[in-house]
Coordinates of C-alpha atoms in Angstrom, one line a residue:
M501 CA -2.3 1.1 -17.4
N502 CA -5.7 -0.4 -16.1
A503 CA -7.0 -2.2 -19.4
D504 CA -9.3 -5.4 -20.1
V505 CA -7.9 -6.7 -23.3
G506 CA -10.7 -8.7 -24.7
A507 CA -10.5 -11.1 -27.8
A508 CA -9.8 -7.8 -30.0
G509 CA -9.5 -5.2 -27.3
R510 CA -6.4 -3.0 -26.7
G511 CA -5.1 -1.7 -23.7
S512 CA -3.0 1.5 -23.2
P513 CA 0.6 1.7 -22.3
G514 CA 1.6 3.9 -19.5
D515 CA 4.7 5.0 -17.6
R516 CA 4.6 2.3 -15.2
P517 CA 5.8 -1.3 -15.5
A518 CA 3.0 -3.7 -16.5
I519 CA 1.6 -6.6 -14.8
M520 CA -0.5 -8.8 -17.0
V521 CA -3.4 -11.2 -15.8
V522 CA -4.9 -13.6 -18.4
S523 CA -7.8 -16.0 -17.7
D524 CA -10.7 -16.9 -19.6
D525 CA -12.6 -17.6 -16.5
S526 CA -14.5 -14.5 -15.6
P527 CA -14.8 -15.0 -11.8
T528 CA -11.1 -16.0 -11.2
R529 CA -9.9 -12.9 -13.4
S530 CA -11.8 -10.7 -11.5
V531 CA -10.5 -11.8 -8.0
L532 CA -6.9 -12.0 -9.7
T533 CA -7.1 -8.4 -10.8
R534 CA -8.8 -7.0 -7.8
A535 CA -6.2 -8.4 -5.6
I536 CA -3.1 -7.3 -7.7
R537 CA -4.7 -3.8 -8.2
R538 CA -5.5 -3.3 -4.4
R539 CA -1.6 -3.9 -3.5
F540 CA 0.5 -2.9 -6.3
E541 CA -1.6 -0.4 -8.5
A542 CA 0.7 2.6 -7.2
D543 CA 3.8 1.1 -9.0
Y544 CA 2.5 -1.1 -11.9
G545 CA -0.2 -0.9 -14.4
V546 CA -2.4 -3.7 -14.6
V547 CA -3.6 -5.5 -17.7
E548 CA -6.1 -8.1 -17.6
S549 CA -7.2 -10.4 -20.6
S550 CA -9.8 -13.1 -21.4
D551 CA -8.2 -14.4 -24.3
P552 CA -4.4 -15.8 -24.7
V553 CA -4.6 -14.6 -28.4
A554 CA -5.4 -11.2 -27.5
A555 CA -3.1 -11.1 -24.7
L556 CA 0.0 -11.9 -26.9
A557 CA -1.0 -9.3 -29.2
E558 CA -1.3 -6.6 -26.2
L559 CA 2.2 -7.6 -25.4
E560 CA 3.4 -7.2 -28.9
R561 CA 2.0 -3.8 -28.7
L562 CA 3.5 -3.1 -25.6
R563 CA 6.9 -4.0 -26.8
V564 CA 6.7 -1.8 -29.7
A565 CA 5.6 1.0 -27.4
G566 CA 8.7 0.5 -25.4
A567 CA 6.9 -0.5 -22.3
E568 CA 8.1 -2.6 -19.4
V569 CA 6.6 -5.9 -18.4
A570 CA 7.2 -7.1 -15.0
L571 CA 4.9 -10.1 -14.3
I572 CA 2.7 -12.2 -16.7
A573 CA 0.3 -14.2 -14.6
A574 CA -1.9 -16.9 -16.3
Y575 CA -4.5 -19.4 -15.1
Q576 CA -3.2 -23.0 -16.1
S577 CA -7.0 -24.2 -16.9
M578 CA -7.7 -21.9 -19.5
T579 CA -10.2 -23.6 -22.7
A580 CA -8.0 -22.0 -25.6
R581 CA -4.5 -22.7 -24.2
A582 CA -3.2 -23.9 -21.1
G583 CA -1.7 -21.2 -18.8
T584 CA 2.0 -22.6 -19.3
A585 CA 1.7 -22.7 -22.9
F586 CA 0.8 -19.2 -23.3
L587 CA 3.5 -18.1 -20.8
A588 CA 6.0 -20.1 -22.7
Q589 CA 5.0 -18.0 -25.9
T590 CA 5.7 -14.8 -24.1
R591 CA 9.4 -15.3 -23.6
G592 CA 10.6 -13.8 -26.9
L593 CA 8.5 -10.7 -26.2
F594 CA 9.6 -9.9 -22.9
P595 CA 12.4 -12.2 -22.0
T596 CA 12.9 -10.7 -18.5
A597 CA 9.3 -10.5 -17.4
R598 CA 8.5 -13.0 -14.5
R599 CA 6.0 -15.5 -15.5
L600 CA 3.6 -16.9 -13.0
A601 CA 1.3 -20.1 -13.3
L602 CA -1.7 -20.0 -11.3
A603 CA -4.1 -23.1 -10.6
S604 CA -6.8 -23.9 -8.1
Y605 CA -6.0 -25.2 -4.8
F606 CA -8.2 -28.3 -5.4
D607 CA -7.0 -29.0 -9.0
A608 CA -3.9 -31.6 -8.8
S609 CA -4.3 -32.7 -12.3
E610 CA -2.3 -29.4 -13.4
M611 CA 0.6 -30.0 -11.6
P612 CA 2.6 -32.2 -14.0
S613 CA 2.4 -29.7 -16.6
I614 CA 3.1 -26.8 -14.4
A615 CA 6.5 -28.9 -12.8
R616 CA 7.3 -29.6 -16.5
A617 CA 7.1 -25.8 -17.6
S618 CA 9.1 -25.1 -14.5
T619 CA 12.0 -27.5 -15.3
L620 CA 12.1 -26.1 -18.9
G621 CA 12.4 -22.7 -17.5
E622 CA 9.1 -21.7 -19.3
I623 CA 7.7 -20.4 -16.2
D624 CA 9.4 -18.9 -12.9
A625 CA 6.7 -19.4 -10.5
F626 CA 3.6 -21.3 -9.4
E627 CA 0.8 -20.1 -7.2
T628 CA -2.6 -21.4 -6.2
L629 CA -5.5 -18.9 -6.9
P630 CA -6.0 -16.5 -4.3
W631 CA -9.3 -16.9 -2.0
S632 CA -10.1 -13.3 -1.9
E633 CA -8.6 -9.9 -3.2
A634 CA -7.3 -9.6 0.6
D635 CA -5.6 -13.1 0.3
E636 CA -2.2 -12.1 2.0
R637 CA -0.4 -15.4 1.3
F638 CA -1.0 -14.5 -2.5
L639 CA -0.1 -11.0 -2.3
A640 CA 3.2 -11.6 -0.5
S641 CA 4.2 -14.2 -3.2
V642 CA 3.6 -11.9 -5.7
A643 CA 5.5 -9.1 -3.9
T644 CA 8.5 -11.5 -3.8
I645 CA 8.3 -12.0 -7.5
L646 CA 8.0 -8.2 -8.2
A647 CA 11.0 -7.4 -5.9
D648 CA 13.1 -10.1 -7.8
W649 CA 12.2 -8.5 -11.1
A650 CA 12.8 -4.9 -9.5
R651 CA 16.3 -6.2 -8.2
E652 CA 17.6 -7.5 -11.6
H653 CA 16.2 -4.2 -13.1
D654 CA 18.0 -2.0 -10.2
R655 CA 14.9 -0.6 -9.2
L656 CA 15.6 -0.9 -5.6
G657 CA 18.6 1.1 -5.7
K658 CA 21.2 0.6 -2.9
G659 CA 18.4 -0.4 -0.2
I660 CA 18.0 1.0 3.4
T661 CA 20.7 1.2 6.3
I662 CA 19.9 0.4 9.6
V663 CA 21.9 1.7 12.6
G664 CA 21.1 0.1 16.0
R665 CA 22.8 -1.3 19.0
R666 CA 24.2 -4.9 19.1
G667 CA 21.2 -7.5 20.0
D668 CA 18.4 -4.8 19.6
T669 CA 15.4 -6.9 18.6
Q670 CA 13.8 -3.5 17.1
S671 CA 16.6 -3.4 14.6
Q672 CA 16.4 -6.9 14.0
L673 CA 12.5 -6.9 13.3
L674 CA 13.0 -4.1 10.9
S675 CA 15.4 -5.6 8.8
D676 CA 13.7 -8.9 8.7
I677 CA 10.3 -7.3 7.5
L678 CA 12.3 -5.1 4.9
Q679 CA 14.2 -8.2 3.6
R680 CA 10.9 -10.3 3.5
W681 CA 9.6 -7.8 1.1
G682 CA 12.9 -8.0 -1.1
I683 CA 14.4 -4.6 0.0
P684 CA 18.1 -4.5 0.2
V685 CA 19.2 -4.0 4.1
S686 CA 22.4 -3.2 5.7
V687 CA 22.6 -3.3 9.5
L688 CA 25.4 -1.3 11.2
E689 CA 26.3 -1.4 14.7
A690 CA 26.0 1.8 16.7
G691 CA 29.3 2.9 17.5
S692 CA 31.4 0.9 14.9
P693 CA 33.7 3.0 12.5
E694 CA 31.2 2.0 9.6
S695 CA 28.0 3.3 11.6
D696 CA 30.0 6.7 12.6
R697 CA 31.3 7.2 9.1
F698 CA 27.8 6.7 7.4
L699 CA 26.0 9.0 10.0
S700 CA 28.9 11.7 9.5
E701 CA 28.6 11.5 5.9
H702 CA 24.8 11.6 5.7
A703 CA 24.5 13.9 8.6
V704 CA 21.8 11.9 10.1
L705 CA 21.0 12.3 13.8
G706 CA 18.3 10.5 15.9
E707 CA 17.3 8.0 18.3
L708 CA 18.4 4.4 17.8
P709 CA 17.6 2.4 15.8
I710 CA 18.0 4.6 12.8
V711 CA 16.6 3.9 9.6
A712 CA 18.1 5.7 6.7
L713 CA 17.4 5.7 2.8
P714 CA 20.0 5.1 0.2
D715 CA 20.5 9.2 0.4
G716 CA 20.6 9.3 4.1
G717 CA 17.1 10.7 4.2
R718 CA 14.9 9.2 7.1

């Protein structure tokens, strides 16, 4: 689902959950869309729109088509409609989609409106615009938001199990990284009854630390 929804354009629903990017500023929308596609296109279809009215129509079409929408990101300083006002209107269409308001790092004038929308529950998160399509700060924030949506929709499964020795720094580092990306992790101490049972039930062998998928695969 890689569609540009203009004033009268239409995107195509796909099998993947959608991420919608809405901004009437072409350079802003371009950087946002490239950044999100760069990191998340394998798992999410990306729809971009230059017009909030057309974006609402596209969301309605996706709803009727039975598509899932994980994230709706809108630029706050749009001319036709503030990003927070647009995001508030999307709640009835996709109540569980995460709503992200975006503003320039240098535009403090938008913060009162964004803070009010957050207090009213009209948005779920706020971020400053990425500096480039490879802005890791921005991408990490979006990853956290998507992980929260995925967890609510049980898309993360039962998580990953790490079996390691007590005090092992490698096990701790692996656990920290996975949790930072919103992936559920269970850490079992090697030699404990719990770890022995897990390894036996899943027939997992190997050098420690062992990182096992929910089905015991490595």
